[in-house]
mmCIF file of C-alpha atoms in Angstrom:
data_model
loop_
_atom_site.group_PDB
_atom_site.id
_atom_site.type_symbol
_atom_site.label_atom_id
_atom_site.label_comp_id
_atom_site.label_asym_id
_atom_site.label_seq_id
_atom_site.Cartn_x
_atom_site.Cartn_y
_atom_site.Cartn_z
ATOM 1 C CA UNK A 1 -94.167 -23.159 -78.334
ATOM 2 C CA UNK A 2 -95.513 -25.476 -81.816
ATOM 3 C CA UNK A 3 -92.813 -27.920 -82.972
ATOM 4 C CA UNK A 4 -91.438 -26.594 -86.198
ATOM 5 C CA UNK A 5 -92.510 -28.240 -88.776
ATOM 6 C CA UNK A 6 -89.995 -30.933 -90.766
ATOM 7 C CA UNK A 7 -87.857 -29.868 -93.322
ATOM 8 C CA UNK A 8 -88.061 -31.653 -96.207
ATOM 9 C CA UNK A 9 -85.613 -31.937 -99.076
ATOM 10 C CA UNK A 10 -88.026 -31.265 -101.897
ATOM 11 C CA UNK A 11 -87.774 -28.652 -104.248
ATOM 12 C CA UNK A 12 -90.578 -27.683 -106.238
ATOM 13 C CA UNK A 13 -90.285 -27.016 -110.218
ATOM 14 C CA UNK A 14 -92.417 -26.685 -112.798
ATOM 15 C CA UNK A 15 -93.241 -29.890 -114.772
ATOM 16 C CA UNK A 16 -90.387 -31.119 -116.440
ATOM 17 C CA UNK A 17 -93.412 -32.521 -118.979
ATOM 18 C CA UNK A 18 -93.496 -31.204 -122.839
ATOM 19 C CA UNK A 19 -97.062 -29.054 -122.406
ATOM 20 C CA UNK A 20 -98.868 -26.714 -124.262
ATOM 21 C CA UNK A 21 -98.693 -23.538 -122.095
ATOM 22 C CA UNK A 22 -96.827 -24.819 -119.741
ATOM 23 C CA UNK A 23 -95.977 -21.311 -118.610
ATOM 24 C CA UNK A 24 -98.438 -18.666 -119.615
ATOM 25 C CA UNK A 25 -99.156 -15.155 -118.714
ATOM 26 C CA UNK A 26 -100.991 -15.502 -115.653
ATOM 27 C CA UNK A 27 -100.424 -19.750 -114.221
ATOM 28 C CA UNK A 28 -97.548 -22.217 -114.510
ATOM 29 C CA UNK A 29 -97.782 -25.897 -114.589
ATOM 30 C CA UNK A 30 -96.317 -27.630 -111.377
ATOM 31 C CA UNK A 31 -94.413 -31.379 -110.858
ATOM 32 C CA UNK A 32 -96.650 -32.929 -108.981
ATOM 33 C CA UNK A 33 -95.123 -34.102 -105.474
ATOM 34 C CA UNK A 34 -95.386 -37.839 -105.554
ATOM 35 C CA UNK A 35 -93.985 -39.503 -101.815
ATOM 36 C CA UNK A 36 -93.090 -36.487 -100.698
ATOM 37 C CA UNK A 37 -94.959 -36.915 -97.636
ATOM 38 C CA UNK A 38 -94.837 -40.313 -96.581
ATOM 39 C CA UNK A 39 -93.694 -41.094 -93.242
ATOM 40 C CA UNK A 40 -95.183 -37.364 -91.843
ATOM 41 C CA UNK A 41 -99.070 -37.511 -93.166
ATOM 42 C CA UNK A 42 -101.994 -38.745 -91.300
ATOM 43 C CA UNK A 43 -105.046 -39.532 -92.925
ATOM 44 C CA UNK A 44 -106.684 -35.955 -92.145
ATOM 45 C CA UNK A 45 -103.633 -33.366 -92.699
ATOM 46 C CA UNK A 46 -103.727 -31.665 -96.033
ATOM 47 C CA UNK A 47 -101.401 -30.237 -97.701
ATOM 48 C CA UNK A 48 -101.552 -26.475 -99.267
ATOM 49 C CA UNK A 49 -99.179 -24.613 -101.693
ATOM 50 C CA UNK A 50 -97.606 -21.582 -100.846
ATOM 51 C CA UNK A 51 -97.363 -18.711 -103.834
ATOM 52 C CA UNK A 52 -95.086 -15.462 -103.097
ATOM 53 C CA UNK A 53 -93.508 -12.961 -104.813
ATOM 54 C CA UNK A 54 -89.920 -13.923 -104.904
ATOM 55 C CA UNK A 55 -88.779 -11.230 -103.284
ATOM 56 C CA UNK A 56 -91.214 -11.712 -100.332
ATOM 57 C CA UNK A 57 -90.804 -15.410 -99.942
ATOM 58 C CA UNK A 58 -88.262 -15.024 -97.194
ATOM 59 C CA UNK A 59 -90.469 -13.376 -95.267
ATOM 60 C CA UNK A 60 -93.110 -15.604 -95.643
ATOM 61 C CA UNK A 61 -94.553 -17.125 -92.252
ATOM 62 C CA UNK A 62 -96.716 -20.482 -91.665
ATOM 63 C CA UNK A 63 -100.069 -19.769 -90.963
ATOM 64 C CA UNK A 64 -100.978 -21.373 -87.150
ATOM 65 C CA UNK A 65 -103.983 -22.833 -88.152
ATOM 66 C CA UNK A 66 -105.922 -23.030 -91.115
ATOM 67 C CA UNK A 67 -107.960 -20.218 -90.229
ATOM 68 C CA UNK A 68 -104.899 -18.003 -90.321
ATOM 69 C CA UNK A 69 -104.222 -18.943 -94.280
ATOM 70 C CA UNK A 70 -103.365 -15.869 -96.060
ATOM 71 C CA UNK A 71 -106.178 -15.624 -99.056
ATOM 72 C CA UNK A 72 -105.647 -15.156 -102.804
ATOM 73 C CA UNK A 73 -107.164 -11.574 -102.491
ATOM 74 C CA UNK A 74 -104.434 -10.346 -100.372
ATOM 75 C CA UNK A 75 -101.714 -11.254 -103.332
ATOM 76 C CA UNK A 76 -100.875 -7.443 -104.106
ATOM 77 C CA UNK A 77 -101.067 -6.377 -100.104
ATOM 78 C CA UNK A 78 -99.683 -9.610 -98.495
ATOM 79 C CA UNK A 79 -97.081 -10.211 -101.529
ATOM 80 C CA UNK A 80 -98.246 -14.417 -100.848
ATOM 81 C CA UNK A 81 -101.251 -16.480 -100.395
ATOM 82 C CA UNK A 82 -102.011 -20.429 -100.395
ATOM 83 C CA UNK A 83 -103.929 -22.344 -102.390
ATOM 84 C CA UNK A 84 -104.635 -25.770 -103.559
ATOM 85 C CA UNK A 85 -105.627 -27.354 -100.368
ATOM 86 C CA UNK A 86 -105.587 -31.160 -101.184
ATOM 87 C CA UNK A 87 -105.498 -34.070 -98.798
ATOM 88 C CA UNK A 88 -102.422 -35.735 -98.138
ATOM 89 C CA UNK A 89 -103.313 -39.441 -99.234
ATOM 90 C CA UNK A 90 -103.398 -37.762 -102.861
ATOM 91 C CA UNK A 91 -99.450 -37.403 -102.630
ATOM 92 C CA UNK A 92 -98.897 -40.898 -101.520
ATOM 93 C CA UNK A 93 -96.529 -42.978 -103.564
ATOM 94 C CA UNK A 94 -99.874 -45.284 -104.033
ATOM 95 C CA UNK A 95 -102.154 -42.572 -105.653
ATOM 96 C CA UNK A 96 -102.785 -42.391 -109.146
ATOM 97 C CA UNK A 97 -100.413 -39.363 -110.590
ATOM 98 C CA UNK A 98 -102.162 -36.782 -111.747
ATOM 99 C CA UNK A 99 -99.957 -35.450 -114.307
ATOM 100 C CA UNK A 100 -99.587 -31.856 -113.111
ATOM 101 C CA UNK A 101 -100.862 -28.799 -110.847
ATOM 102 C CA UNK A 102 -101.630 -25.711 -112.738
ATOM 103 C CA UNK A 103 -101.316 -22.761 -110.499
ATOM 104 C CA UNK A 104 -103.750 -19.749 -111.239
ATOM 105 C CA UNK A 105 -106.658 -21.806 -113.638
ATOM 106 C CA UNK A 106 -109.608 -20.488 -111.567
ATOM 107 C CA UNK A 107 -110.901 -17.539 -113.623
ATOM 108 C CA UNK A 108 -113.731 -16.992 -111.048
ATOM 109 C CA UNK A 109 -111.764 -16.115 -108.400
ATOM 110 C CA UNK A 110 -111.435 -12.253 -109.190
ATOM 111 C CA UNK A 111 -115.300 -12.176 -108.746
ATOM 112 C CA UNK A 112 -115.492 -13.930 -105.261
ATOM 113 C CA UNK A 113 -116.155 -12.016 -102.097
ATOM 114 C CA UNK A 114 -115.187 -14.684 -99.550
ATOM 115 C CA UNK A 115 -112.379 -15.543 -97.693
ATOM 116 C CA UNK A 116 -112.336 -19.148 -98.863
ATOM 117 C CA UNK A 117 -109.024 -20.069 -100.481
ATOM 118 C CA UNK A 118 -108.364 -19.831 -104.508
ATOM 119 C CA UNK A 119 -106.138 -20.429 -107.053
ATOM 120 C CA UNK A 120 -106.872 -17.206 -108.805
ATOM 121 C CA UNK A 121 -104.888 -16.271 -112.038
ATOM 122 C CA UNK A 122 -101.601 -14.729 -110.797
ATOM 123 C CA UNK A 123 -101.337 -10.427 -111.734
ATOM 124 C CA UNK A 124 -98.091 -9.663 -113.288
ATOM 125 C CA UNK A 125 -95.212 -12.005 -114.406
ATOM 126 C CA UNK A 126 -93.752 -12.004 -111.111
ATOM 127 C CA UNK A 127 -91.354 -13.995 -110.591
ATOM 128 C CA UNK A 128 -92.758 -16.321 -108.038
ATOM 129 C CA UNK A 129 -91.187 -18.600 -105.628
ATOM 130 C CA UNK A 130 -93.701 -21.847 -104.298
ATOM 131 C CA UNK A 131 -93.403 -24.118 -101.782
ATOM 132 C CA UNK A 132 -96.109 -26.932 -100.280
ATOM 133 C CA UNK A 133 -96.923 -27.426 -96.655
ATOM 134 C CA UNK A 134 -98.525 -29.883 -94.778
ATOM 135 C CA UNK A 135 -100.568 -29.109 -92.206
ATOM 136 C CA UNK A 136 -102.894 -30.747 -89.133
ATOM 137 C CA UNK A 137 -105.035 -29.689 -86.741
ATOM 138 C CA UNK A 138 -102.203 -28.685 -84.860
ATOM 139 C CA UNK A 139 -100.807 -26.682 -87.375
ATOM 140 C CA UNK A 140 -97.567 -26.884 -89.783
ATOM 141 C CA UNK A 141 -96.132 -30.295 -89.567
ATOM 142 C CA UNK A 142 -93.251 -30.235 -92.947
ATOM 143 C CA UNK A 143 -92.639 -28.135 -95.628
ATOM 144 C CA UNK A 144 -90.190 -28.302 -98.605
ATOM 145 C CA UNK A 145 -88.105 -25.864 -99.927
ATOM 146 C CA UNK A 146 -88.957 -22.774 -101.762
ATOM 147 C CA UNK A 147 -88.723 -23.543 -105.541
ATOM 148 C CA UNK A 148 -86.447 -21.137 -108.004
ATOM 149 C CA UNK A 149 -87.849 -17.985 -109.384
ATOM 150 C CA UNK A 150 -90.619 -18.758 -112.241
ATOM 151 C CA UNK A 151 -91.349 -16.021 -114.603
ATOM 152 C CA UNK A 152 -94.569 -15.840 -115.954
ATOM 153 C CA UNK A 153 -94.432 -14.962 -120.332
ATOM 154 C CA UNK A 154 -94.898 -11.096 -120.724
ATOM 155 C CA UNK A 155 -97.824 -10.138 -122.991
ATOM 156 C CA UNK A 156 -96.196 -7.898 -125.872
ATOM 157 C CA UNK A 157 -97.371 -4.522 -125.971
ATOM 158 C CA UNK A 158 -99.134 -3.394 -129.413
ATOM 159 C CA UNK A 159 -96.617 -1.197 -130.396
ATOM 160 C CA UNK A 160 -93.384 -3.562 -129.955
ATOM 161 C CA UNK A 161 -95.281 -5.386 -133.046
ATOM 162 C CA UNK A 162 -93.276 -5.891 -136.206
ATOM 163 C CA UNK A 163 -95.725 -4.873 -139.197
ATOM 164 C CA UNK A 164 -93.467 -6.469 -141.260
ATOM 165 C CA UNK A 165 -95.406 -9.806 -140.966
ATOM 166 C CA UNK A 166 -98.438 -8.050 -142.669
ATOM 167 C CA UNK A 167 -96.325 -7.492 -145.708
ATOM 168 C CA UNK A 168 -94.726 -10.964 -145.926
ATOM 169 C CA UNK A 169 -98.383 -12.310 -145.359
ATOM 170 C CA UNK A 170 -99.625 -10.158 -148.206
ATOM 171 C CA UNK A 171 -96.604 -11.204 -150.443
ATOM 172 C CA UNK A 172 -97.688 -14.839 -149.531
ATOM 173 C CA UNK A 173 -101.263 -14.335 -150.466
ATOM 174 C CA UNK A 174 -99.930 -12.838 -153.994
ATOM 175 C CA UNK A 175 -97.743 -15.780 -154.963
ATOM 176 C CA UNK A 176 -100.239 -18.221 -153.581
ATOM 177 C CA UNK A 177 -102.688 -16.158 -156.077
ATOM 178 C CA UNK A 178 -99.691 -16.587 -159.082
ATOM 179 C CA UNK A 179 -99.517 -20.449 -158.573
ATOM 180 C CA UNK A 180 -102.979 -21.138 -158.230
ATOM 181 C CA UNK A 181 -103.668 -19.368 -161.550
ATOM 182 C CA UNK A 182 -100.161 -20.866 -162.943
ATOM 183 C CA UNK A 183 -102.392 -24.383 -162.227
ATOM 184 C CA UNK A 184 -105.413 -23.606 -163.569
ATOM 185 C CA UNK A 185 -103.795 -22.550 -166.757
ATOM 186 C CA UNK A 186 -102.160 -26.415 -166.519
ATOM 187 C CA UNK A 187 -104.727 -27.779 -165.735
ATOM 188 C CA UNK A 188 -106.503 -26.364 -168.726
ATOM 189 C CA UNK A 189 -104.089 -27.057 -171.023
ATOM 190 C CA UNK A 190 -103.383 -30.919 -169.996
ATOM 191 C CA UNK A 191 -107.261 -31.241 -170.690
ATOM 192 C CA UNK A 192 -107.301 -29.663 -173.941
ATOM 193 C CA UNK A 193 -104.186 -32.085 -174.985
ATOM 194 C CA UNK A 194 -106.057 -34.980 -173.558
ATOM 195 C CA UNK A 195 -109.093 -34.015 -175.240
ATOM 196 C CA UNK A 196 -107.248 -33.661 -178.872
ATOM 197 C CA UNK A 197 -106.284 -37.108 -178.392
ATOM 198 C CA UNK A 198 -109.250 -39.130 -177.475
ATOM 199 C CA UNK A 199 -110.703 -36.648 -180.469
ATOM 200 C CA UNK A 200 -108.434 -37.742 -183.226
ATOM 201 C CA UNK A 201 -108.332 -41.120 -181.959
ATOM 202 C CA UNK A 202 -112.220 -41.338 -182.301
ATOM 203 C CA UNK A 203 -111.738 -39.660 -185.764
ATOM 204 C CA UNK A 204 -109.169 -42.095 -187.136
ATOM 205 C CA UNK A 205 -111.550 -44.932 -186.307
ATOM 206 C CA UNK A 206 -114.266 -43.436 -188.075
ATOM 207 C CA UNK A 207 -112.309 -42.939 -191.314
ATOM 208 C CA UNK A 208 -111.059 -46.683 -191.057
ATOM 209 C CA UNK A 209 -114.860 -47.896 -191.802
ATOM 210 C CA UNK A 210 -115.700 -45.596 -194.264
ATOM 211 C CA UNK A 211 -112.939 -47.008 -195.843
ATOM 212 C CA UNK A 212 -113.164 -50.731 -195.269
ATOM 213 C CA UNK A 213 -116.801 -50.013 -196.669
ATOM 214 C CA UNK A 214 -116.305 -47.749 -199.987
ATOM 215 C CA UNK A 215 -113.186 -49.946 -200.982
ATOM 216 C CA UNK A 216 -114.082 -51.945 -204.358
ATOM 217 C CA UNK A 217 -112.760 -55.403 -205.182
ATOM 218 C CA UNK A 218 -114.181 -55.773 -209.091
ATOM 219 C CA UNK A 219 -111.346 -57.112 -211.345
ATOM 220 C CA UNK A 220 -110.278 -54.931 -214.610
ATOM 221 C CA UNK A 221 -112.956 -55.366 -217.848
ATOM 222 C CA UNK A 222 -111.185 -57.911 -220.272
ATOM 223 C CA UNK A 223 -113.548 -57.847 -223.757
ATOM 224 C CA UNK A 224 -113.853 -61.229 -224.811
ATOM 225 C CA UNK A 225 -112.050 -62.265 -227.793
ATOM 226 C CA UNK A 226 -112.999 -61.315 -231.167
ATOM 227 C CA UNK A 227 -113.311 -64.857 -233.978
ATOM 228 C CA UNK A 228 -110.176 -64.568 -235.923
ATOM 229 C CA UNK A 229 -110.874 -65.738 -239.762
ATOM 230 C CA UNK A 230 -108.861 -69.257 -240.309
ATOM 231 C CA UNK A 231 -106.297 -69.133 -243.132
ATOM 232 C CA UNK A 232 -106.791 -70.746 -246.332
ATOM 233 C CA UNK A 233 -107.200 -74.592 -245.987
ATOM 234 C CA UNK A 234 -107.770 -74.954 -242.627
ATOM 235 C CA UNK A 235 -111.390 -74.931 -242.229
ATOM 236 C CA UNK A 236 -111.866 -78.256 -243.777
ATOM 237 C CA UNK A 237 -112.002 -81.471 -241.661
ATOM 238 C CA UNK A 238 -111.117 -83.959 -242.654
ATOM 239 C CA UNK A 239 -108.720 -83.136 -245.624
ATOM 240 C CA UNK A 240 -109.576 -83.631 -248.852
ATOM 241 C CA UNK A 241 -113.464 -82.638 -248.298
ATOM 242 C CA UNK A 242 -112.950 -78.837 -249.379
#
């Protein structure tokens, strides 16, 4: 009979990471397992992950050989399938982490015809239950533990939508129409003001010249003095010659 393979403490769980669609409708973004299997690799065993329905991972069994792996196709018949076939030096502690593996990113694989394994999108929103295995050319050597249930996001059906957002956007859109002409109308009016000053400022300066030019300094007209007749006996000089 083959040896069982090792059981190893690890459980698998999505990345603990903050990423955009992290869990989306059809893949989920896995913790990658760094050191896991260190100590039970050689340098040609690979390691695959193992994708079930969570309901049918109990009855999951290791595929002998690597002929035996259950394809993606099978998913709706088989309830599980493996995928992501990567060699085991990539899980060392020494590799370079990669930050995360995204189950169910191969668009293409609905459109394949053979047997070879994929890491299709995933059908419905489960929930799922994963678990990696590494295997040699003898077969299953460890495995970790299944993982907890992940649930995919539901897509929300067209008429569970609110219309209510259409009339909050079109309130929006009416108020955003208010203030824009609300700073228009500002705008205009701080222009004119502006405008009236540099205006008046421009006249004042004008009216300045004009002024400094048209002002007349010429003194008041003073007739000159009129010869006053000199009174009797005065006119004579000296005395005595009148």
């Amino acid at each position: 009979l083959p040896t069982p393979p090792a059981q190893l403490p690890y459980v698998p769980q999505v990345s603990p990471m903050a990423l955009l669609g992290k869990v989306t409708a059809t893949t989920f973004a896995l913790e990658r397992p760094c050191c896991v299997f260190d100590g039970h690799a050689d340098a040609t065993d690979t390691v695959w992950l193992a994708v079930a329905f969570a309901n049918a991972s109990a009855s999951f069994r290791n595929p002998p050989s690597r002929a035996d792996v259950p394809p993606y196709k099978q998913l709706p018949t088989a309830r599980s399938y493996m995928t992501l076939e990567t060699a085991a030096a990539a899980y060392s502690c020494s590799a370079p982490d990669p930050p995360v593996l995204r189950v169910g990113s191969d668009t293409a694989c609905r459109d394949q015809g053979r047997q070879d394994p994929c890491n299709g999108p995933l059908p419905s929103p489960g929930p799922y239950r994963v678990k990696f295995l590494l295997m040699g050319c003898g077969g299953p050597k460890a495995e970790t533990r299944w993982s907890e249930p992940i649930l995919l996001r539901r897509a929300a059906s067209p008429s569970t939508i609110d219309p209510a957002p259409a009339g909050r956007g079109s309130a929006v859109v009416v108020i955003a129409s208010i203030l824009a002409s609300l700073g228009a109308v500002l705008a205009t009016a701080v222009l004119g003001a502006l405008g009236a000053k540099v205006w008046g400022s421009l006249c004042r300066r004008d009216l300045g010249t004009d002024a400094f030019i048209r002002r007349s300094y010429r003194t008041h007209h003073i007739p000159p003095a009129l010869p006053q007749p000199l009174p009797p006996g005065c006119g004579c000089s000296p005395p005595g010659l009148c």
